[in-house]
Amino acid sequence: MSLLRVINLAASYGVSQTLFDVSLEINEGEVLALMGRNGMGKSTTVKCICRMMPSKGDLTFAGQDLHGLPSHHAARLGIGLVPEGRRCFSDLTVAENLTAAARPGEWTQNTVEALFPRLGERARQRAASLSGGEQQMLAIARALMTNPRLLILDEATEGLAPIVRQEIWAAITKLKRETDMAILLIDKSLKELAQVSDRGVILERGASVWMDEMNALSSTVSQKYLGV
């Protein structure tokens, strides 16, 4: 069943149009990779889905039109965002960051600490004192505390040490395997995306240019739209 449906999405920053024709669809329990080179509209698409900027086109979540909704209403519908750059509440402790986002459901402080044990060890530390990898774990855990139906991860492994990146990918794989949550992934690591994603969408200059099963992504298409 379709959870998120995006058809012919268009958006602009002032007079500068950045999205022209973005289409994608995510089903319940599915992992979708949103791919493309830098500046092709991936993060702008996320902002539109989360209602952080106005847009045009067909944009529905769980059958409800998202246009006109403020971002906090979209979040209450079940859209959880792990933003690029983490954006933890630096002056709050780990536990306070989690409590601030908490909504009723299976994801609690205990369950997110089971996913990321280091957060339990640092529950009383201020977020600002955490390493970059720990802050990323906190950002993911904070989004899970909203008990979303759709989890969006925007460059969740960027800039992290290899061993921490492996921990993040392991957590994403566990979420796919053990929950019915839909996941929208943006990441530069095509190898890991291919391993965990069911389907993929590639953006080029603000438009969807490829949509298919991830195992159908050929080297020719990859080099044309994702290569340096």
Coordinates of C-alpha atoms in Angstrom, one line a residue:
M1 CA 0.0 0.0 0.0
S2 CA 1.3 3.5 -0.9
L3 CA 2.2 5.5 2.1
L4 CA 3.9 8.5 0.4
R5 CA 3.0 9.6 -3.1
V6 CA 4.8 12.4 -4.9
I7 CA 3.9 13.2 -8.5
N8 CA 5.2 16.1 -10.6
L9 CA 6.5 18.0 -7.6
A10 CA 7.8 21.5 -8.3
A11 CA 9.4 24.0 -5.9
S12 CA 11.3 27.3 -6.0
Y13 CA 13.6 29.4 -3.8
G14 CA 12.2 32.8 -4.6
V15 CA 12.3 33.2 -8.3
S16 CA 14.8 30.4 -8.7
Q17 CA 13.0 27.1 -9.5
T18 CA 14.9 24.0 -8.2
L19 CA 12.4 21.2 -8.6
F20 CA 10.6 20.7 -11.9
D21 CA 9.2 17.2 -12.0
V22 CA 10.0 15.0 -9.1
S23 CA 7.9 11.8 -8.7
L24 CA 8.4 9.0 -6.2
E25 CA 6.3 6.6 -4.2
I26 CA 7.0 4.7 -1.0
N27 CA 5.0 1.8 0.3
E28 CA 4.5 0.6 3.8
G29 CA 7.6 -1.1 5.1
E30 CA 9.6 -0.3 2.0
V31 CA 13.1 1.3 1.8
L32 CA 13.5 3.8 -1.0
A33 CA 16.9 5.3 -2.0
L34 CA 16.7 8.9 -3.3
M35 CA 19.9 9.4 -5.3
G36 CA 21.6 12.0 -7.5
R37 CA 24.6 14.2 -7.6
N38 CA 25.0 17.2 -5.3
G39 CA 22.6 20.1 -6.1
M40 CA 20.1 18.0 -8.0
G41 CA 17.2 18.5 -5.6
K42 CA 17.3 15.7 -3.1
S43 CA 17.3 17.8 0.1
T44 CA 14.8 20.2 -1.4
T45 CA 12.5 17.3 -2.1
V46 CA 12.8 16.3 1.6
K47 CA 12.0 19.8 2.7
C48 CA 8.8 19.7 0.5
I49 CA 7.7 16.4 2.0
C50 CA 8.3 17.7 5.5
R51 CA 6.5 20.9 4.6
M52 CA 9.5 23.2 5.3
M53 CA 8.9 25.0 2.0
P54 CA 6.0 25.4 -0.4
S55 CA 5.5 23.3 -3.4
K56 CA 3.2 22.3 -6.3
G57 CA 2.1 18.9 -7.5
D58 CA 0.6 15.8 -6.0
L59 CA 1.9 15.3 -2.5
T60 CA 0.0 12.9 -0.2
F61 CA 0.9 10.9 2.9
A62 CA -1.4 8.1 4.1
G63 CA -4.0 9.4 1.7
Q64 CA -3.9 13.0 3.1
D65 CA -2.9 16.0 1.0
L66 CA 0.2 17.6 2.6
H67 CA -0.1 20.9 0.8
G68 CA -1.0 23.7 3.2
L69 CA 0.0 21.8 6.3
P70 CA 2.7 23.2 8.6
S71 CA 5.7 21.1 9.3
H72 CA 4.7 20.1 12.8
H73 CA 1.4 18.7 11.5
A74 CA 3.2 16.6 8.9
A75 CA 5.4 15.3 11.7
R76 CA 2.3 14.3 13.7
L77 CA 1.0 12.4 10.7
G78 CA 4.0 10.2 11.1
I79 CA 6.9 11.7 9.1
G80 CA 10.2 11.5 11.0
L81 CA 13.2 13.4 9.7
V82 CA 16.9 12.9 10.4
P83 CA 18.2 16.1 8.9
E84 CA 21.4 16.7 7.2
G85 CA 23.9 18.1 9.7
R86 CA 22.3 16.3 12.7
R87 CA 21.0 19.5 14.4
C88 CA 20.7 18.0 17.9
F89 CA 19.7 20.3 20.7
S90 CA 23.3 21.0 21.8
D91 CA 22.5 22.4 25.3
L92 CA 20.2 19.5 26.2
T93 CA 21.4 16.1 27.5
V94 CA 21.0 13.0 25.4
A95 CA 18.0 12.0 27.5
E96 CA 16.4 15.4 27.2
N97 CA 16.8 15.4 23.4
L98 CA 14.9 12.1 23.3
T99 CA 12.2 13.2 25.7
A100 CA 11.6 16.4 23.7
A101 CA 10.7 14.4 20.7
A102 CA 8.8 11.6 22.4
R103 CA 5.4 10.5 21.2
P104 CA 3.4 7.4 22.2
G105 CA 4.5 4.1 20.5
E106 CA 6.9 1.3 20.6
W107 CA 10.0 3.6 20.3
T108 CA 11.0 4.7 23.8
Q109 CA 14.2 5.7 25.4
N110 CA 14.8 2.0 26.3
T111 CA 14.2 0.8 22.7
V112 CA 16.4 3.5 21.1
E113 CA 19.2 2.8 23.6
A114 CA 18.9 -0.9 22.6
L115 CA 19.5 0.1 19.0
F116 CA 22.3 2.5 20.0
P117 CA 23.8 1.4 23.3
R118 CA 26.2 4.3 23.4
L119 CA 23.3 6.7 23.9
G120 CA 22.4 4.9 27.1
E121 CA 26.0 5.3 28.4
R122 CA 25.9 9.0 27.6
A123 CA 22.3 9.8 28.7
R124 CA 23.3 12.5 31.1
Q125 CA 25.8 14.2 28.8
R126 CA 25.0 17.3 26.8
A127 CA 24.6 16.7 23.1
A128 CA 27.4 19.2 22.4
S129 CA 29.9 17.0 24.2
L130 CA 29.2 14.0 21.9
S131 CA 31.4 12.9 19.0
G132 CA 30.0 13.4 15.5
G133 CA 29.0 9.8 15.3
E134 CA 27.2 9.8 18.6
Q135 CA 25.4 13.0 17.6
Q136 CA 24.2 11.2 14.4
M137 CA 23.0 8.2 16.5
L138 CA 21.1 10.7 18.7
A139 CA 19.6 12.4 15.7
I140 CA 18.3 9.1 14.4
A141 CA 17.1 8.0 17.9
R142 CA 15.3 11.4 18.3
A143 CA 13.4 10.9 15.0
L144 CA 12.5 7.3 16.1
M145 CA 11.1 8.7 19.4
T146 CA 8.4 10.4 17.3
N147 CA 7.3 6.9 16.4
P148 CA 7.1 7.7 12.6
R149 CA 5.5 5.7 9.9
L150 CA 8.1 7.1 7.5
L151 CA 11.7 7.8 8.5
I152 CA 13.7 10.1 6.3
L153 CA 17.5 10.0 6.6
D154 CA 19.2 12.8 4.8
E155 CA 23.0 12.0 4.4
A156 CA 23.0 10.1 7.8
T157 CA 26.6 8.7 7.3
E158 CA 28.3 11.8 5.7
G159 CA 31.5 12.8 7.4
L160 CA 31.6 9.9 9.8
A161 CA 34.5 7.5 10.5
P162 CA 34.1 4.2 8.7
I163 CA 33.5 2.2 11.9
V164 CA 30.6 4.5 12.9
R165 CA 29.2 4.4 9.4
Q166 CA 29.0 0.6 9.7
E167 CA 27.1 1.0 12.9
I168 CA 24.6 3.4 11.3
W169 CA 24.1 1.1 8.3
A170 CA 23.7 -1.9 10.7
A171 CA 21.0 0.1 12.5
I172 CA 19.2 0.9 9.3
T173 CA 19.3 -2.8 8.2
K174 CA 17.9 -3.8 11.6
L175 CA 15.0 -1.3 11.2
K176 CA 14.2 -2.7 7.8
R177 CA 14.3 -6.3 9.0
E178 CA 12.5 -5.9 12.3
T179 CA 9.9 -3.1 11.8
D180 CA 7.2 -2.2 9.3
M181 CA 8.5 1.4 9.0
A182 CA 9.0 2.9 5.6
I183 CA 12.4 4.5 5.1
L184 CA 13.5 7.2 2.6
L185 CA 17.3 7.2 2.3
I186 CA 19.7 9.8 0.9
D187 CA 23.3 8.8 0.9
K188 CA 26.4 8.9 -1.4
S189 CA 27.4 5.3 -0.7
L190 CA 25.8 3.4 -3.6
K191 CA 27.1 0.1 -2.3
E192 CA 25.3 0.3 1.0
L193 CA 22.2 1.8 -0.6
A194 CA 22.0 -1.1 -3.0
Q195 CA 22.2 -3.6 -0.1
V196 CA 19.4 -2.1 2.0
S197 CA 17.0 -0.4 -0.4
D198 CA 14.1 -2.1 -2.2
R199 CA 13.8 0.5 -4.9
G200 CA 15.5 3.7 -6.0
V201 CA 14.8 7.1 -7.6
I202 CA 17.5 9.2 -9.3
L203 CA 17.1 13.0 -9.6
E204 CA 18.8 15.1 -12.2
R205 CA 18.4 18.9 -12.3
G206 CA 15.2 18.7 -10.2
A207 CA 13.5 15.9 -12.0
S208 CA 13.1 12.2 -11.6
V209 CA 15.0 10.5 -14.4
W210 CA 15.2 6.9 -13.2
M211 CA 12.8 4.8 -11.0
D212 CA 13.1 1.0 -10.6
E213 CA 14.1 -1.8 -8.3
M214 CA 17.6 -1.3 -6.9
N215 CA 18.9 -4.5 -8.5
A216 CA 17.9 -3.1 -11.9
L217 CA 20.4 -0.1 -11.5
S218 CA 22.9 -0.7 -14.3
S219 CA 26.5 0.6 -14.3
T220 CA 25.6 2.7 -17.4
V221 CA 22.8 4.5 -15.6
S222 CA 24.9 4.8 -12.4
Q223 CA 27.8 6.4 -14.3
K224 CA 25.6 8.7 -16.3
Y225 CA 23.7 10.2 -13.3
L226 CA 25.7 9.4 -10.2
G227 CA 29.3 9.3 -11.4
V228 CA 31.8 12.1 -10.8

